[in-house]
Amino acid sequence: MQIRDLPYADPGRPDVRSGPRLLVWLSRKQWTGLGQAMAWGVVHMTAVALFPLAVGLAVQAVSDRSGGRLAAAGGFMLVLGALTALGDTMLHRRAVTNWIGVSARLQQLLARKAAELGAALTRQVAAGEVVAVSTGDVEKIGWFVEAQSRFASSALTSVGVCVALVVYQPALGLVVAAGVPVLALAVLPLLPHATKRADEQREKAGRATELASDTVAGLRVLRGIGGEELFLSRYRLASQEVRKAAVHSARMWALIAAVQVVLPGLLLIAVVWYGVGLVRDGRIGVGELVTVYGLVTFLLFPLQQFEEIAMAYSFSRPSAQRTARVLALRRPTAAEGDGESRAVPTGGLNDPASGLLAPAGQLTAVVCGDPDAAGRLADRLGGHAADDTGDLPSVLMGGTALNGLPRETARAAVLVQDKDPVLLSGTLAELLDVPASGAVTAEAALSAAQCGDVLAALARSSADGPGDPMQARITERGRSLSGGQRQRLALARSLVTDPEVLVLDEPTSAVDSHTEARIADGVRSLRKGRTTVVFTSSPLLLDRADRVVFVQEGRAVAAGSHAALLHSDPAYRAVVTRRTDEEADLGLLEFDTSEQIGESA
């Protein structure tokens, strides 16, 4: 795999039963790149390991006053230098490629899961955790998978060096061969404590990330109520907890690093002490002692890889666990589909769970006193699961259960626009370039959504002066626009798609009454003959609806025209006029009294 091959045509189906299983699955998917990195790592480390031998040969040649052997040792060094440079360069290239490849695969899997779950994602897992998984956790997992190849090459090279030492100089080689495994395993008792502290740090960092994400999302509201300092102090406390946990964790890793320095140093001292004695006894030459010394010094480098792989696993294991938990999320009642294309159904919507009926070809307005309940009901009408168990019956469209359709077919049949729709960055033309029937042009949709002032503002925002508003750039989430402008552009995008059924959740909550009235007329005209459901309590929209349904406690309790419900249903009147029961009763009494006075006159 090369960087230019990304993104993957198919990132695969991950094993999400546990974090370690996910790591194994990722390693198997990356086995070719890991094998190549390991091979280059062996070339690099073998060349480095042989340098002491070349130096020892040169020293022995000088000691024996042999110019030929000195020249041969110099040539040997040049070859080893070239192999070291080549191996190190290619190892680095493959390691970075593996890291990026694993991270890209996980990012694609997370993006696919987010697209699959939609709004249900943040109902099952906190938004801050999703951010943490898709950023920091992905990098930690990529680090561990990539480090496996360097660890394997270090282990192979270390074993080879120990065997070579035993063959080359048995007296010193046996000492080194016995000491290296002890050094490699010496840090194992410390790893559980280091892992525990690292887990505590990541848990606190995750909570701080969630708090920051929630604060940023609600910053406008916080400013409105003067709550910035309160949440700032909470985040400051959370960040200090993260700092303390990080220092606590770093102390343990510093202890592990110190052990990895002290113990090899003691081994080196022991080898030199014993080797000097052998030289004095004439059992080995000076060059042989230099060679053994150099090889023992080289072994300090592979031992550092053992520490790195332990650290990488301790950091990546909880990250993999969180990633696996997100990737394992499923929409409880969403149909997987049978792999066959199905015709898009036609007809009105019928929700057996709530009793809501939206006749085909009509504009149906739904009044719901609870905004959260309205959002859940809107999701149900789109075929999204609104409960965790999946026990509620499916919404029917023309007698066809939406949950029994393949997801692509259900999405083509019913489009649900959330009350807080998201605008992605890009030009306005790209924003409106969505799958559509082609019956509604972008100009007609923008006109119906009353986006004239938005187009003018976008045209003026061009750095080169007034230009084509369709080519004007919209920043991430439409932050350069007002709330009403974002809402109208999102409505235009929904109208362009021209679905069989369009469900709008509070599409005009951020616009003024005059604009709202024109939007109501535009939507009614543009969607004439098409099924449209609008969740709203605005009298301007309700008055233009063909049918109004009043929902209380999850059940449709009344239906009719806006004027009829306003006169006959006190609860409906209280929700629409935003008055309490006492105020509603008083208003009704005044209404009845005025009628009686009129009749008397």
Coordinates of C-alpha atoms in Angstrom, one line a residue:
M1 CA 0.0 0.0 0.0
Q2 CA 1.2 3.5 -0.9
I3 CA 0.0 6.8 0.3
R4 CA -1.3 7.6 -3.1
D5 CA -3.6 4.6 -2.9
L6 CA -5.6 6.2 -0.1
P7 CA -8.5 6.2 0.6
Y8 CA -9.2 2.5 0.6
A9 CA -11.8 1.3 -1.8
D10 CA -13.2 -0.8 1.1
P11 CA -11.7 -0.4 4.6
G12 CA -13.1 -3.8 5.5
R13 CA -15.3 -5.2 8.3
P14 CA -13.3 -4.8 11.6
D15 CA -13.4 -7.2 14.5
V16 CA -14.9 -5.1 17.2
R17 CA -15.5 -7.7 19.9
S18 CA -12.7 -6.1 21.9
G19 CA -9.8 -3.6 21.7
P20 CA -7.1 -6.3 21.4
R21 CA -9.0 -8.1 18.6
L22 CA -9.3 -4.8 16.7
L23 CA -5.5 -4.3 17.0
V24 CA -5.0 -7.9 15.7
W25 CA -7.4 -7.2 12.8
L26 CA -5.6 -4.0 11.9
S27 CA -2.2 -5.7 12.0
R28 CA -3.5 -8.5 9.7
K29 CA -4.8 -5.9 7.2
Q30 CA -1.4 -4.2 7.3
W31 CA 0.8 -7.3 7.2
T32 CA 2.4 -6.6 3.9
G33 CA 3.6 -3.1 5.0
L34 CA 4.7 -4.5 8.4
G35 CA 6.7 -7.3 6.7
Q36 CA 8.5 -4.8 4.5
A37 CA 9.2 -2.5 7.4
M38 CA 10.6 -5.4 9.5
A39 CA 12.8 -6.5 6.6
W40 CA 14.3 -3.0 6.2
G41 CA 14.6 -2.8 10.0
V42 CA 16.7 -6.0 10.0
V43 CA 18.9 -4.6 7.2
H44 CA 19.4 -1.4 9.2
M45 CA 20.1 -2.9 12.6
T46 CA 22.3 -5.7 11.2
A47 CA 24.5 -3.1 9.5
V48 CA 24.7 -1.1 12.7
A49 CA 25.4 -4.3 14.7
L50 CA 28.3 -5.2 12.4
F51 CA 30.0 -1.8 12.9
P52 CA 31.7 -3.0 16.1
L53 CA 33.0 -6.0 14.3
A54 CA 34.5 -3.7 11.6
V55 CA 36.0 -1.4 14.3
G56 CA 37.4 -4.4 16.1
L57 CA 39.0 -5.7 12.9
A58 CA 40.5 -2.3 12.3
V59 CA 41.9 -2.1 15.9
Q60 CA 43.3 -5.6 15.6
A61 CA 44.9 -4.7 12.2
V62 CA 46.5 -1.7 13.7
S63 CA 47.7 -3.7 16.7
D64 CA 49.2 -6.3 14.3
R65 CA 50.5 -3.6 12.0
S66 CA 48.7 -5.0 8.9
G67 CA 47.9 -2.4 6.3
G68 CA 45.9 -4.8 4.1
R69 CA 43.5 -5.8 6.8
L70 CA 43.1 -2.2 7.9
A71 CA 42.1 -1.2 4.3
A72 CA 39.7 -4.2 4.2
A73 CA 38.2 -3.1 7.5
G74 CA 37.8 0.5 6.1
G75 CA 36.0 -0.9 3.0
F76 CA 33.8 -3.0 5.2
M77 CA 32.8 0.2 7.1
L78 CA 31.9 2.0 3.9
V79 CA 29.6 -0.9 2.9
L80 CA 28.0 -1.0 6.3
G81 CA 27.5 2.8 6.2
A82 CA 25.7 2.6 2.9
L83 CA 23.5 -0.3 4.1
T84 CA 22.7 1.6 7.3
A85 CA 21.6 4.7 5.4
L86 CA 19.5 2.7 3.0
G87 CA 17.9 0.6 5.7
D88 CA 17.1 3.5 7.9
T89 CA 15.6 5.5 5.0
M90 CA 13.4 2.7 3.8
L91 CA 12.4 1.7 7.3
H92 CA 11.3 5.3 8.0
R93 CA 9.3 5.4 4.8
R94 CA 7.5 2.1 5.4
A95 CA 6.9 3.0 9.1
V96 CA 5.3 6.3 8.3
T97 CA 3.3 4.7 5.5
N98 CA 2.0 2.0 7.9
W99 CA 1.1 4.6 10.5
I100 CA -0.9 6.7 8.0
G101 CA -2.4 3.6 6.4
V102 CA -3.8 2.3 9.7
S103 CA -5.0 5.8 10.7
A104 CA -6.7 6.3 7.4
R105 CA -8.4 2.9 7.6
L106 CA -9.8 3.7 11.1
Q107 CA -10.9 7.2 9.9
Q108 CA -12.8 5.6 7.0
L109 CA -14.4 3.1 9.3
L110 CA -15.5 5.8 11.8
A111 CA -16.8 8.0 8.9
R112 CA -18.8 5.1 7.6
K113 CA -20.2 4.4 11.0
A114 CA -21.2 8.1 11.5
A115 CA -22.9 8.1 8.1
E116 CA -24.7 4.8 9.0
L117 CA -26.0 6.0 12.4
G118 CA -26.6 9.6 11.6
A119 CA -28.2 11.5 14.4
A120 CA -28.5 8.3 16.4
L121 CA -24.7 8.3 17.0
T122 CA -24.7 11.1 19.5
R123 CA -27.6 9.5 21.3
Q124 CA -25.6 6.4 22.0
V125 CA -22.2 7.9 22.7
A126 CA -21.1 11.4 23.8
A127 CA -19.9 13.8 21.1
G128 CA -16.7 14.4 23.0
E129 CA -15.8 10.7 22.9
V130 CA -16.4 10.6 19.2
V131 CA -14.0 13.5 18.8
A132 CA -11.4 11.8 21.1
V133 CA -11.7 8.5 19.2
S134 CA -11.4 10.1 15.7
T135 CA -8.3 12.2 16.6
G136 CA -6.0 11.0 19.5
D137 CA -7.1 7.4 19.7
V138 CA -6.6 6.8 16.0
E139 CA -3.0 8.1 16.1
K140 CA -2.2 5.9 19.2
I141 CA -3.5 2.8 17.5
G142 CA -1.5 3.6 14.4
W143 CA 1.6 4.1 16.5
F144 CA 1.3 0.6 18.0
V145 CA 0.6 -1.2 14.8
E146 CA 3.5 0.5 13.1
A147 CA 5.8 -0.1 16.1
Q148 CA 5.3 -3.9 15.8
S149 CA 7.6 -4.0 12.7
R150 CA 10.4 -2.2 14.4
F151 CA 10.0 -4.3 17.6
A152 CA 10.1 -7.5 15.5
S153 CA 13.3 -6.4 13.7
S154 CA 14.9 -5.4 17.0
A155 CA 14.1 -8.8 18.5
L156 CA 15.4 -10.7 15.6
T157 CA 18.6 -8.7 15.5
S158 CA 19.1 -9.0 19.2
V159 CA 18.8 -12.8 19.0
G160 CA 21.2 -12.9 16.1
V161 CA 23.8 -10.7 17.9
C162 CA 23.6 -12.9 21.0
V163 CA 24.1 -16.0 19.0
A164 CA 26.9 -14.4 17.0
L165 CA 28.6 -13.4 20.3
V166 CA 28.4 -16.9 21.7
V167 CA 30.0 -18.2 18.5
Y168 CA 32.6 -15.4 18.1
Q169 CA 33.7 -15.2 21.8
P170 CA 32.0 -17.9 24.0
A171 CA 33.3 -16.6 27.3
L172 CA 31.9 -13.1 26.9
G173 CA 29.0 -14.1 24.6
L174 CA 27.4 -16.3 27.3
V175 CA 27.5 -13.4 29.8
V176 CA 25.7 -11.2 27.2
A177 CA 23.2 -13.9 26.1
A178 CA 22.2 -14.5 29.8
G179 CA 22.0 -10.8 30.6
V180 CA 19.9 -9.5 27.6
P181 CA 16.7 -11.4 28.4
V182 CA 16.9 -10.2 32.0
L183 CA 17.2 -6.6 30.8
A184 CA 14.3 -7.1 28.4
L185 CA 12.0 -8.6 31.0
A186 CA 13.1 -6.3 33.9
V187 CA 10.4 -3.7 33.1
L188 CA 7.5 -6.1 33.0
P189 CA 6.6 -5.8 36.7
L190 CA 6.3 -2.0 36.2
L191 CA 4.1 -2.1 33.1
P192 CA 0.8 -2.8 34.9
H193 CA 1.3 0.3 37.1
A194 CA 2.3 2.4 34.1
T195 CA -0.7 1.2 32.2
K196 CA -3.1 1.9 35.0
R197 CA -1.8 5.5 35.4
A198 CA -2.0 6.0 31.6
D199 CA -5.6 4.8 31.6
E200 CA -6.5 7.3 34.3
Q201 CA -4.9 10.1 32.3
R202 CA -6.8 9.2 29.2
E203 CA -10.1 8.9 31.1
K204 CA -9.7 12.3 32.5
A205 CA -8.6 13.7 29.2
G206 CA -11.7 12.2 27.6
R207 CA -13.9 13.9 30.1
A208 CA -12.1 17.2 29.6
T209 CA -12.6 16.9 25.8
E210 CA -16.3 16.2 26.2
L211 CA -16.7 19.2 28.5
A212 CA -14.8 21.4 26.0
S213 CA -16.9 20.1 23.1
D214 CA -20.2 20.7 24.9
T215 CA -19.1 24.1 25.9
V216 CA -18.1 25.2 22.4
A217 CA -21.4 23.8 21.0
G218 CA -23.4 25.8 23.5
L219 CA -21.2 28.9 23.6
R220 CA -23.8 31.2 22.2
V221 CA -26.3 30.1 24.9
L222 CA -23.7 30.4 27.6
R223 CA -22.9 34.0 26.5
G224 CA -26.6 34.8 26.6
I225 CA -27.0 33.7 30.2
G226 CA -23.5 34.8 31.4
G227 CA -22.2 31.3 32.0
E228 CA -18.9 31.6 30.3
E229 CA -16.9 32.0 33.5
L230 CA -18.7 29.1 35.2
F231 CA -17.9 26.6 32.4
L232 CA -14.4 28.1 32.0
S233 CA -13.7 27.3 35.7
R234 CA -15.1 23.8 35.2
Y235 CA -12.8 23.2 32.2
R236 CA -9.9 24.7 34.1
L237 CA -10.4 22.2 36.9
A238 CA -10.8 19.3 34.5
S239 CA -7.6 20.3 32.6
Q240 CA -5.7 20.5 35.9
E241 CA -6.8 17.0 36.7
V242 CA -5.5 15.9 33.3
R243 CA -2.2 17.6 34.0
K244 CA -1.8 15.9 37.4
A245 CA -2.7 12.5 35.9
A246 CA -0.2 13.1 33.1
V247 CA 2.6 14.0 35.5
H248 CA 1.7 10.9 37.6
S249 CA 1.9 8.7 34.5
A250 CA 5.1 10.3 33.3
R251 CA 6.9 9.5 36.6
M252 CA 6.3 5.8 36.1
W253 CA 7.4 5.9 32.5
A254 CA 10.5 7.9 33.6
L255 CA 11.2 5.1 36.1
I256 CA 10.9 2.5 33.3
A257 CA 13.3 4.5 31.1
A258 CA 15.7 4.8 34.0
V259 CA 15.7 1.0 34.5
Q260 CA 16.3 0.6 30.8
V261 CA 19.5 2.8 31.2
V262 CA 20.8 1.5 34.5
L263 CA 20.6 -2.2 33.9
P264 CA 22.2 -2.2 30.5
G265 CA 24.9 0.1 32.0
L266 CA 25.6 -2.5 34.7
L267 CA 25.8 -5.3 32.1
L268 CA 28.2 -3.2 30.1
I269 CA 30.4 -2.7 33.1
A270 CA 30.3 -6.4 33.9
V271 CA 31.3 -7.3 30.3
V272 CA 34.2 -4.8 30.3
W273 CA 35.4 -5.9 33.7
Y274 CA 35.3 -9.6 32.8
G275 CA 36.8 -8.9 29.3
V276 CA 39.8 -7.0 30.6
G277 CA 40.6 -10.0 32.8
L278 CA 40.5 -12.2 29.8
V279 CA 42.8 -9.9 27.8
R280 CA 45.3 -9.9 30.7
D281 CA 45.2 -13.7 30.7
G282 CA 45.8 -13.7 27.0
R283 CA 42.6 -15.6 26.3
I284 CA 41.2 -12.9 23.9
G285 CA 42.8 -10.0 21.9
V286 CA 42.2 -6.3 22.3
G287 CA 40.2 -6.2 19.0
E288 CA 37.9 -8.9 20.2
L289 CA 37.2 -7.0 23.4
V290 CA 36.4 -3.9 21.4
T291 CA 34.1 -5.9 19.2
V292 CA 32.2 -7.4 22.1
Y293 CA 32.0 -4.0 23.8
G294 CA 30.6 -2.4 20.6
L295 CA 28.0 -5.2 20.2
V296 CA 26.8 -4.8 23.8
T297 CA 26.6 -1.1 23.3
F298 CA 24.5 -1.8 20.2
L299 CA 22.1 -4.0 22.1
L300 CA 21.1 -0.9 24.1
F301 CA 19.2 0.4 21.1
P302 CA 17.0 -2.7 20.5
L303 CA 16.2 -2.7 24.2
Q304 CA 14.7 0.8 23.8
Q305 CA 12.3 -0.7 21.2
F306 CA 11.1 -3.1 23.9
E307 CA 10.2 -0.1 26.0
E308 CA 8.5 1.6 23.1
I309 CA 6.3 -1.3 22.2
A310 CA 5.2 -1.7 25.8
M311 CA 4.4 2.0 26.0
A312 CA 2.6 1.9 22.6
Y313 CA 0.5 -1.0 23.7
S314 CA -0.4 0.5 27.0
F315 CA -1.6 3.6 25.3
S316 CA -3.3 2.0 22.3
R317 CA -5.2 -0.8 24.2
P318 CA -7.8 1.6 25.8
S319 CA -7.9 3.6 22.6
A320 CA -8.7 0.5 20.7
Q321 CA -11.3 -0.4 23.2
R322 CA -13.0 2.9 22.8
T323 CA -12.7 2.7 19.0
A324 CA -14.2 -0.8 19.0
R325 CA -17.1 0.4 21.1
V326 CA -17.9 3.1 18.7
L327 CA -17.5 0.9 15.6
A328 CA -19.8 -1.7 17.3
L329 CA -22.7 0.7 17.6
R330 CA -25.7 -0.3 15.6
R331 CA -29.1 1.3 14.8
P332 CA -31.4 -1.0 16.7
T333 CA -34.2 -1.4 14.1
A334 CA -32.5 -0.1 11.0
A335 CA -32.8 -2.6 8.2
E336 CA -29.6 -3.9 6.7
G337 CA -31.3 -4.6 3.4
D338 CA -31.0 -7.7 1.3
G339 CA -28.5 -6.3 -1.1
E340 CA -31.2 -5.9 -3.8
S341 CA -32.4 -2.6 -5.0
R342 CA -36.0 -1.9 -4.2
A343 CA -38.4 0.6 -5.7
V344 CA -39.0 3.8 -3.7
P345 CA -42.5 3.5 -2.2
T346 CA -45.1 6.2 -2.6
G347 CA -48.0 7.3 -0.5
G348 CA -48.5 9.0 2.8
L349 CA -46.9 8.3 6.2
N350 CA -48.6 6.4 9.0
D351 CA -46.9 5.9 12.4
P352 CA -48.8 3.1 14.3
A353 CA -46.9 3.9 17.5
S354 CA -48.2 7.5 17.7
G355 CA -51.2 7.4 15.5
L356 CA -49.8 10.2 13.3
L357 CA -51.1 10.2 9.8
A358 CA -49.7 12.4 7.0
P359 CA -51.8 11.9 3.8
A360 CA -50.1 11.7 0.5
G361 CA -49.7 15.0 -1.4
Q362 CA -50.6 17.2 1.5
L363 CA -48.8 19.6 3.8
T364 CA -49.2 18.2 7.3
A365 CA -48.2 20.3 10.3
V366 CA -47.4 18.5 13.6
V367 CA -47.7 20.4 16.9
C368 CA -45.8 18.8 19.7
G369 CA -45.4 20.5 23.1
D370 CA -42.1 18.8 23.8
P371 CA -39.3 19.7 21.4
D372 CA -37.3 16.6 22.2
A373 CA -40.3 14.4 21.6
A374 CA -40.8 16.2 18.3
G375 CA -37.3 15.4 17.3
R376 CA -37.7 11.7 18.1
L377 CA -40.9 11.5 16.2
A378 CA -39.3 13.2 13.2
D379 CA -36.6 10.5 13.3
R380 CA -39.2 7.8 13.4
L381 CA -40.9 9.2 10.3
G382 CA -37.6 9.0 8.5
G383 CA -37.2 5.3 9.3
H384 CA -34.6 6.0 12.0
A385 CA -34.8 4.1 15.3
A386 CA -36.1 6.3 18.1
D387 CA -35.9 3.7 20.9
D388 CA -33.1 1.6 22.2
T389 CA -34.9 -1.7 22.1
G390 CA -36.5 -1.5 18.7
D391 CA -39.9 -2.7 20.1
L392 CA -41.9 0.0 18.4
P393 CA -43.6 -0.8 15.1
S394 CA -42.2 0.6 11.9
V395 CA -43.5 3.7 10.2
L396 CA -45.5 2.8 7.1
M397 CA -45.2 4.6 3.8
G398 CA -48.0 3.7 1.5
G399 CA -48.4 0.5 3.5
T400 CA -44.7 -0.4 3.2
A401 CA -42.6 -0.6 6.4
L402 CA -39.7 1.8 6.2
N403 CA -37.6 -0.4 8.5
G404 CA -38.0 -3.3 6.0
L405 CA -36.4 -1.3 3.2
P406 CA -32.7 -1.1 2.4
R407 CA -31.3 2.0 3.9
E408 CA -30.6 3.7 0.6
T409 CA -34.2 3.2 -0.5
A410 CA -35.6 4.5 2.8
R411 CA -33.4 7.6 2.5
A412 CA -34.5 8.2 -1.1
A413 CA -38.2 7.9 0.1
V414 CA -38.1 10.1 3.2
L415 CA -35.8 13.1 3.9
V416 CA -35.7 14.4 7.5
Q417 CA -34.2 17.8 8.2
D418 CA -33.1 18.2 11.8
K419 CA -33.9 21.3 13.7
D420 CA -30.2 22.1 13.8
P421 CA -29.0 21.1 10.3
V422 CA -25.3 21.2 9.5
L423 CA -23.7 23.1 6.5
L424 CA -20.4 21.6 5.4
S425 CA -17.6 23.9 4.1
G426 CA -17.4 24.6 0.4
T427 CA -19.1 26.7 -2.2
L428 CA -22.9 27.2 -2.3
A429 CA -23.0 25.2 -5.6
E430 CA -21.4 22.3 -3.8
L431 CA -23.8 22.6 -0.9
L432 CA -26.7 22.2 -3.2
D433 CA -25.1 19.5 -5.3
V434 CA -27.0 16.6 -3.6
P435 CA -28.8 13.5 -4.9
A436 CA -32.0 14.9 -6.3
S437 CA -34.9 14.1 -8.6
G438 CA -34.0 17.0 -10.9
A439 CA -37.6 18.4 -10.7
V440 CA -36.6 21.3 -8.5
T441 CA -33.8 23.6 -9.6
A442 CA -31.5 25.3 -7.2
E443 CA -32.9 28.7 -8.1
A444 CA -36.5 27.6 -7.3
A445 CA -35.4 26.1 -4.0
L446 CA -33.5 29.2 -3.0
S447 CA -36.4 31.3 -3.9
A448 CA -38.9 29.2 -1.9
A449 CA -36.6 29.4 1.1
Q450 CA -36.3 33.2 0.8
C451 CA -32.5 33.2 0.4
G452 CA -32.3 36.4 -1.7
D453 CA -30.5 38.3 1.1
V454 CA -28.2 35.3 1.7
L455 CA -27.2 35.2 -2.0
A456 CA -26.5 39.0 -1.9
A457 CA -24.4 38.6 1.2
L458 CA -22.4 35.7 -0.3
A459 CA -21.8 37.7 -3.5
R460 CA -20.4 40.6 -1.5
S461 CA -18.2 38.3 0.6
S462 CA -16.0 37.5 -2.4
A463 CA -12.4 38.7 -2.0
D464 CA -12.4 39.9 -5.6
G465 CA -15.5 41.9 -5.3
P466 CA -19.2 41.1 -6.1
G467 CA -19.3 37.8 -7.9
D468 CA -21.4 34.7 -8.5
P469 CA -23.0 33.8 -5.1
M470 CA -23.1 30.1 -6.1
Q471 CA -19.2 30.1 -6.1
A472 CA -19.0 31.9 -2.8
R473 CA -17.4 29.8 -0.1
I474 CA -19.3 28.8 3.1
T475 CA -17.1 28.2 6.1
E476 CA -17.3 25.1 8.3
R477 CA -20.9 24.6 9.8
G478 CA -21.8 27.9 8.1
R479 CA -20.3 29.9 11.0
S480 CA -19.9 33.0 8.8
L481 CA -23.7 33.1 8.4
S482 CA -26.4 34.0 10.9
G483 CA -28.7 31.4 12.4
G484 CA -31.5 32.4 10.1
Q485 CA -29.3 32.3 7.0
R486 CA -28.0 28.9 7.8
Q487 CA -31.5 27.6 8.4
R488 CA -32.8 28.9 5.1
L489 CA -29.9 27.5 3.1
A490 CA -30.4 24.1 4.8
L491 CA -34.1 24.3 3.8
A492 CA -33.2 25.1 0.2
R493 CA -30.9 22.1 0.2
S494 CA -33.7 19.9 1.4
L495 CA -36.1 21.3 -1.2
V496 CA -33.6 20.6 -4.0
T497 CA -33.6 16.9 -3.3
D498 CA -37.4 16.8 -3.9
P499 CA -38.0 13.5 -2.0
E500 CA -41.3 11.6 -2.0
V501 CA -41.8 12.7 1.7
L502 CA -40.0 15.7 3.2
V503 CA -40.0 16.0 7.0
L504 CA -39.0 19.4 8.4
D505 CA -38.3 19.9 12.2
E506 CA -38.8 23.6 13.1
P507 CA -37.5 24.9 9.7
T508 CA -38.2 28.6 10.5
S509 CA -37.4 28.9 14.2
A510 CA -34.6 31.4 13.5
V511 CA -36.3 33.8 11.1
D512 CA -38.6 36.7 11.5
S513 CA -42.3 36.5 11.1
H514 CA -42.4 38.3 7.7
T515 CA -39.8 36.0 6.2
E516 CA -41.5 33.0 7.9
A517 CA -44.8 33.8 6.1
R518 CA -43.1 34.0 2.7
I519 CA -41.2 30.7 3.4
A520 CA -44.5 29.0 4.3
D521 CA -46.0 30.2 1.0
G522 CA -42.9 29.1 -0.9
V523 CA -42.7 25.7 0.6
R524 CA -46.5 25.1 0.1
S525 CA -46.2 26.1 -3.6
L526 CA -43.0 24.2 -4.4
R527 CA -44.1 21.0 -2.6
K528 CA -47.6 21.1 -4.1
G529 CA -48.8 17.5 -4.8
R530 CA -45.9 16.1 -2.7
T531 CA -46.1 14.8 0.9
T532 CA -44.6 17.3 3.4
V533 CA -44.6 17.1 7.2
V534 CA -43.6 20.1 9.2
F535 CA -43.0 20.0 13.0
T536 CA -43.8 23.5 14.2
S537 CA -45.9 25.6 16.6
S538 CA -45.8 28.7 14.4
P539 CA -49.3 30.0 13.6
L540 CA -48.0 31.3 10.2
L541 CA -47.0 27.8 9.1
L542 CA -50.0 26.1 10.8
D543 CA -52.4 28.4 9.0
R544 CA -51.1 27.3 5.6
A545 CA -51.1 23.6 6.3
D546 CA -53.7 21.3 4.7
R547 CA -53.9 19.3 8.0
V548 CA -52.7 19.9 11.5
V549 CA -52.0 17.0 14.0
F550 CA -51.7 17.7 17.7
V551 CA -49.4 15.3 19.5
Q552 CA -49.3 14.9 23.3
E553 CA -47.2 12.4 25.3
G554 CA -46.3 10.6 22.1
R555 CA -49.8 10.2 20.8
A556 CA -51.8 12.1 18.2
V557 CA -54.8 13.3 20.1
A558 CA -56.4 15.7 17.6
A559 CA -56.4 16.6 13.9
G560 CA -58.0 19.1 11.7
S561 CA -57.4 22.7 10.5
H562 CA -55.5 25.2 12.5
A563 CA -58.5 27.4 13.0
A564 CA -60.7 24.5 14.1
L565 CA -58.2 23.2 16.6
L566 CA -57.5 26.7 18.0
H567 CA -61.2 27.1 18.8
S568 CA -62.0 23.5 20.0
D569 CA -58.9 22.3 21.8
P570 CA -57.6 24.3 24.9
A571 CA -54.4 22.2 25.1
Y572 CA -53.6 22.9 21.5
R573 CA -54.3 26.6 21.9
A574 CA -52.0 26.7 25.0
V575 CA -49.1 25.2 23.0
V576 CA -49.6 27.4 19.9
T577 CA -50.1 30.6 21.8
R578 CA -47.5 29.7 24.5
R579 CA -49.9 30.5 27.4
T580 CA -50.4 28.6 30.6
D581 CA -53.6 26.7 31.4
E582 CA -54.8 29.5 33.6
E583 CA -54.1 32.1 30.9
A584 CA -55.7 29.9 28.3
D585 CA -58.8 29.5 30.4
L586 CA -59.0 33.2 31.0
G587 CA -58.5 33.9 27.3
L588 CA -61.3 31.4 26.5
L589 CA -63.6 33.1 29.0
E590 CA -62.9 36.5 27.5
F591 CA -63.5 35.0 24.1
D592 CA -66.9 33.6 25.2
T593 CA -67.8 36.8 27.0
S594 CA -67.1 38.9 23.9
E595 CA -69.2 36.5 21.8
Q596 CA -72.1 36.9 24.3
I597 CA -71.8 40.7 24.2
G598 CA -71.8 40.6 20.5
E599 CA -74.9 38.5 20.4
S600 CA -76.7 40.7 22.9
A601 CA -75.9 43.8 20.8

